[in-house]
Tab-separated table of C-alpha atoms in Angstrom:
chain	number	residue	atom	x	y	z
A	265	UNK	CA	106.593	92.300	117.814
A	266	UNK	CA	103.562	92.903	120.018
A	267	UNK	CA	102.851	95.732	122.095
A	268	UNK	CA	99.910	96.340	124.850
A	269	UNK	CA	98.073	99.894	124.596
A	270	UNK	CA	95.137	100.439	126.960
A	271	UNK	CA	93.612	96.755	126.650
A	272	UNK	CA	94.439	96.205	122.423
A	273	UNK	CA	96.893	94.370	121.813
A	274	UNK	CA	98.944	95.534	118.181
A	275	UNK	CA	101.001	93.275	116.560
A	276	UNK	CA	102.948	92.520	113.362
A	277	UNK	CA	104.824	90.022	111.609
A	278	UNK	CA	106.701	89.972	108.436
A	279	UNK	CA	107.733	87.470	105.897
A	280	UNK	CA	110.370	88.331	103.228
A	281	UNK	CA	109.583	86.170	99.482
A	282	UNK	CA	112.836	85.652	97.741
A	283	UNK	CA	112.064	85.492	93.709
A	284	UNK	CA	108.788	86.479	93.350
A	285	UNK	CA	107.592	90.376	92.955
A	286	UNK	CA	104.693	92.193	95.284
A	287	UNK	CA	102.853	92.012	92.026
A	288	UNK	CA	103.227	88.246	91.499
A	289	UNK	CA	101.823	87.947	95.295
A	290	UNK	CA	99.369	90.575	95.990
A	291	UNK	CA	96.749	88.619	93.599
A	292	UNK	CA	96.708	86.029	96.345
A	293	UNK	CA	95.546	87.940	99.306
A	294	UNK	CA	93.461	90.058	96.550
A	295	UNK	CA	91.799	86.623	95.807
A	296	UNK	CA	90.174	87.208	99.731
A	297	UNK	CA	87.874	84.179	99.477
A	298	UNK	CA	90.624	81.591	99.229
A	299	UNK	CA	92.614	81.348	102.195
A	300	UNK	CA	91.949	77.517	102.469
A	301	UNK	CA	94.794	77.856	99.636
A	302	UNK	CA	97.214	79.621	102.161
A	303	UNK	CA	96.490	79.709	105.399
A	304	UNK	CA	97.165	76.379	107.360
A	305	UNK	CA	94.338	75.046	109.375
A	306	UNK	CA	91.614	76.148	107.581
A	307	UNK	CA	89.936	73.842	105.768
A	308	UNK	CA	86.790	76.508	104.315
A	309	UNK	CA	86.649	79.988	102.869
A	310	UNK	CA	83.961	81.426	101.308
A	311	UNK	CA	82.240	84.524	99.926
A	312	UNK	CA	78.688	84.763	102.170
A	313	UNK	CA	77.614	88.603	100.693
A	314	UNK	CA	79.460	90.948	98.974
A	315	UNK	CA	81.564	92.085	95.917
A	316	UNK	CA	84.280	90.336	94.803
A	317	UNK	CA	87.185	92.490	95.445
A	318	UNK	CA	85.554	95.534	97.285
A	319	UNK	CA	85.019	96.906	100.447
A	320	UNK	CA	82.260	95.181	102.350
A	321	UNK	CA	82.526	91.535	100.962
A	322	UNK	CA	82.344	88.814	103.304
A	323	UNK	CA	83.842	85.686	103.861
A	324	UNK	CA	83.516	82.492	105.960
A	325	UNK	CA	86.779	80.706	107.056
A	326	UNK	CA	86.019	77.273	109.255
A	327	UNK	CA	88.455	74.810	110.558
A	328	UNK	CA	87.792	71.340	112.039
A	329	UNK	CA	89.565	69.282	114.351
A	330	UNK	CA	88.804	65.888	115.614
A	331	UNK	CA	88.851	64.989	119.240
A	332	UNK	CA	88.257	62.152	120.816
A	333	UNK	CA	88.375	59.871	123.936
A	334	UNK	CA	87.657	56.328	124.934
A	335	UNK	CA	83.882	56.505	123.778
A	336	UNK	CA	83.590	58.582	120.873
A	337	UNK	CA	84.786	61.087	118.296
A	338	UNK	CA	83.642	64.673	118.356
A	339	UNK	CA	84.026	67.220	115.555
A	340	UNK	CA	84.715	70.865	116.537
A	341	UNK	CA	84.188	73.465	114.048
A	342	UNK	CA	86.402	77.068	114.604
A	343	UNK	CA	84.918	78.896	112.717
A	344	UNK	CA	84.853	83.362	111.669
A	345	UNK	CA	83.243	85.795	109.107
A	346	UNK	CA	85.674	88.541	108.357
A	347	UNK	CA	85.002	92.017	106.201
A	348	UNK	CA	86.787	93.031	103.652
A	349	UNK	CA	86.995	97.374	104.717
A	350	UNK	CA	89.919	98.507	102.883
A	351	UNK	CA	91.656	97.121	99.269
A	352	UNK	CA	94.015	99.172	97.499
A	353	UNK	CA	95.560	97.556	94.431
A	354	UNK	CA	98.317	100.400	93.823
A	355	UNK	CA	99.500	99.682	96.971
A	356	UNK	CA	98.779	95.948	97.243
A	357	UNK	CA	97.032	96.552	101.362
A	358	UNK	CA	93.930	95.454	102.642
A	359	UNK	CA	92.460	95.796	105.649
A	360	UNK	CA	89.579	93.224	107.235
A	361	UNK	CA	87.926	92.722	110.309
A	362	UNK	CA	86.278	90.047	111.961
A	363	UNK	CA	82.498	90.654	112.585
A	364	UNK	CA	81.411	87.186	113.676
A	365	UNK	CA	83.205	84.238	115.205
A	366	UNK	CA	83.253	81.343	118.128
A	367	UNK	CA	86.901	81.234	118.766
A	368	UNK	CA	86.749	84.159	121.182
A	369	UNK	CA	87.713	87.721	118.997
A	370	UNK	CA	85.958	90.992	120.419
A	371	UNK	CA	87.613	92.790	118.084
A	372	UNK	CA	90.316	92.093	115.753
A	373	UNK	CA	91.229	94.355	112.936
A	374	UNK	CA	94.326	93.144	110.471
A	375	UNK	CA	96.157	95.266	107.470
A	376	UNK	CA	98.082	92.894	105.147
A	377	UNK	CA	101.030	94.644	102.851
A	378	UNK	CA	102.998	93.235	100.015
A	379	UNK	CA	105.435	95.077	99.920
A	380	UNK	CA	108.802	95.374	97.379
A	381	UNK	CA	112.153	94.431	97.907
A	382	UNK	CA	115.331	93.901	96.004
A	383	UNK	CA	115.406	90.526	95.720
A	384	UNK	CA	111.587	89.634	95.698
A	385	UNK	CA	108.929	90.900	97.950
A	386	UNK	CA	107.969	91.360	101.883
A	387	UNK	CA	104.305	90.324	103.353
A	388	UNK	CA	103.300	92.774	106.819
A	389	UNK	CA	100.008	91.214	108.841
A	390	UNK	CA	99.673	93.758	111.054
A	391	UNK	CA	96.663	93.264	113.483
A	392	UNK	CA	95.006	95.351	116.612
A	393	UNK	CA	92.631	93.066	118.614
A	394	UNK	CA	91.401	93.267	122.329
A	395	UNK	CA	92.607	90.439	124.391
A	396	UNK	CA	91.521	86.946	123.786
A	397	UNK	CA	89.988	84.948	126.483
A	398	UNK	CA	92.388	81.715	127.183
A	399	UNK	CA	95.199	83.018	124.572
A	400	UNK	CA	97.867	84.843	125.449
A	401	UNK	CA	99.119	87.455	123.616
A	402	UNK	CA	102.975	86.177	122.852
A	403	UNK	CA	101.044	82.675	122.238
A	404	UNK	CA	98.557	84.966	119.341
A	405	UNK	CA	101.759	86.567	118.074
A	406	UNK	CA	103.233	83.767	117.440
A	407	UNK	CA	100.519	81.948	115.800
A	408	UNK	CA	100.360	85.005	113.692
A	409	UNK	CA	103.698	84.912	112.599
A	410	UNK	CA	103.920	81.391	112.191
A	411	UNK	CA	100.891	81.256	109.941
A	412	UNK	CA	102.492	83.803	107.759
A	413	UNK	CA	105.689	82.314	107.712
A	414	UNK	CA	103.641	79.236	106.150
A	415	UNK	CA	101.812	81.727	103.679
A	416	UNK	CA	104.983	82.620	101.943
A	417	UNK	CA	106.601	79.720	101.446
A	418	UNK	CA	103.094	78.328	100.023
A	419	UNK	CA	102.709	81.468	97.996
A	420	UNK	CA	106.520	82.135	96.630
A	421	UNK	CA	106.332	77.778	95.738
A	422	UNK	CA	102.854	78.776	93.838
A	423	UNK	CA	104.495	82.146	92.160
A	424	UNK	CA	107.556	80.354	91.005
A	425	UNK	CA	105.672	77.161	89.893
A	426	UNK	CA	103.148	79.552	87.701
């Protein structure tokens, strides 16, 4: 779902977990220097200052691709620095934002949920960005929800496996 209000675009996707709890999952998106563990595509994630854990820590996700033509290779590194602004652990949520980056964001703040449900647990990325230069919006949504899609499967194998 993606909505357009006065140049932000606000979106959200969702991803249901069947088995494991919100507190078997939450320590995974707790863990915010990892996502190289999660998210697909990104190949490095790393604290750069910060606490561990609170408000104000942050990290350094890169990815790489390879392109080339008939003469040569070249590397291209995406990469962002993101802030950890909001963690609450009773209600497994965080909030970050993205204070650096080459890919394009102006602004891009996201609220991750784990969230309870009969049967396991539900994941919300919720996100409010301004407009991305040479991505359109239904394109970003569904990279968003695609990723997360991804996320869960990766983290309800790893919750069930440990």
């Amino acid at each position: 779902m993606t909505e357009e209000t006065q140049g932000k675009w606000e979106g959200k996707a969702t991803a249901e977990l069947k088995g494991p709890t919100a507190d078997q999952v939450w320590p995974f998106f707790e863990d915010f220097c990892n996502l190289q563990k999660w998210l697909p595509g990104v190949d490095t994630c790393y604290q750069v200052e910060g606490e561990p854990g609170q408000p104000g820590l942050v990290r350094y996700c890169s990815s790489s691709t390879i392109s080339s033509d008939r003469s040569h290779e070249e590397t291209q590194v995406k990469w962002v620095k993101e802030k950890l602004v909001m963690i609450d652990r009773i209600e497994r949520c965080l909030s970050y934002e993205i204070i650096e980056n080459n890919v394009g964001f102006k602004s891009y703040v996201a609220t991750i949920k784990v969230l309870p449900v009969n049967d396991g647990c539900k994941i919300e990325w919720s996100y409010v960005a301004d407009p991305i230069e040479g991505w359109p919006v239904d394109d970003f949504n569904s990279y968003i929800s695609s990723s997360l899609q991804f996320m869960g499967q990766k983290m309800e194998q790893a919750a069930l496996s440990g």
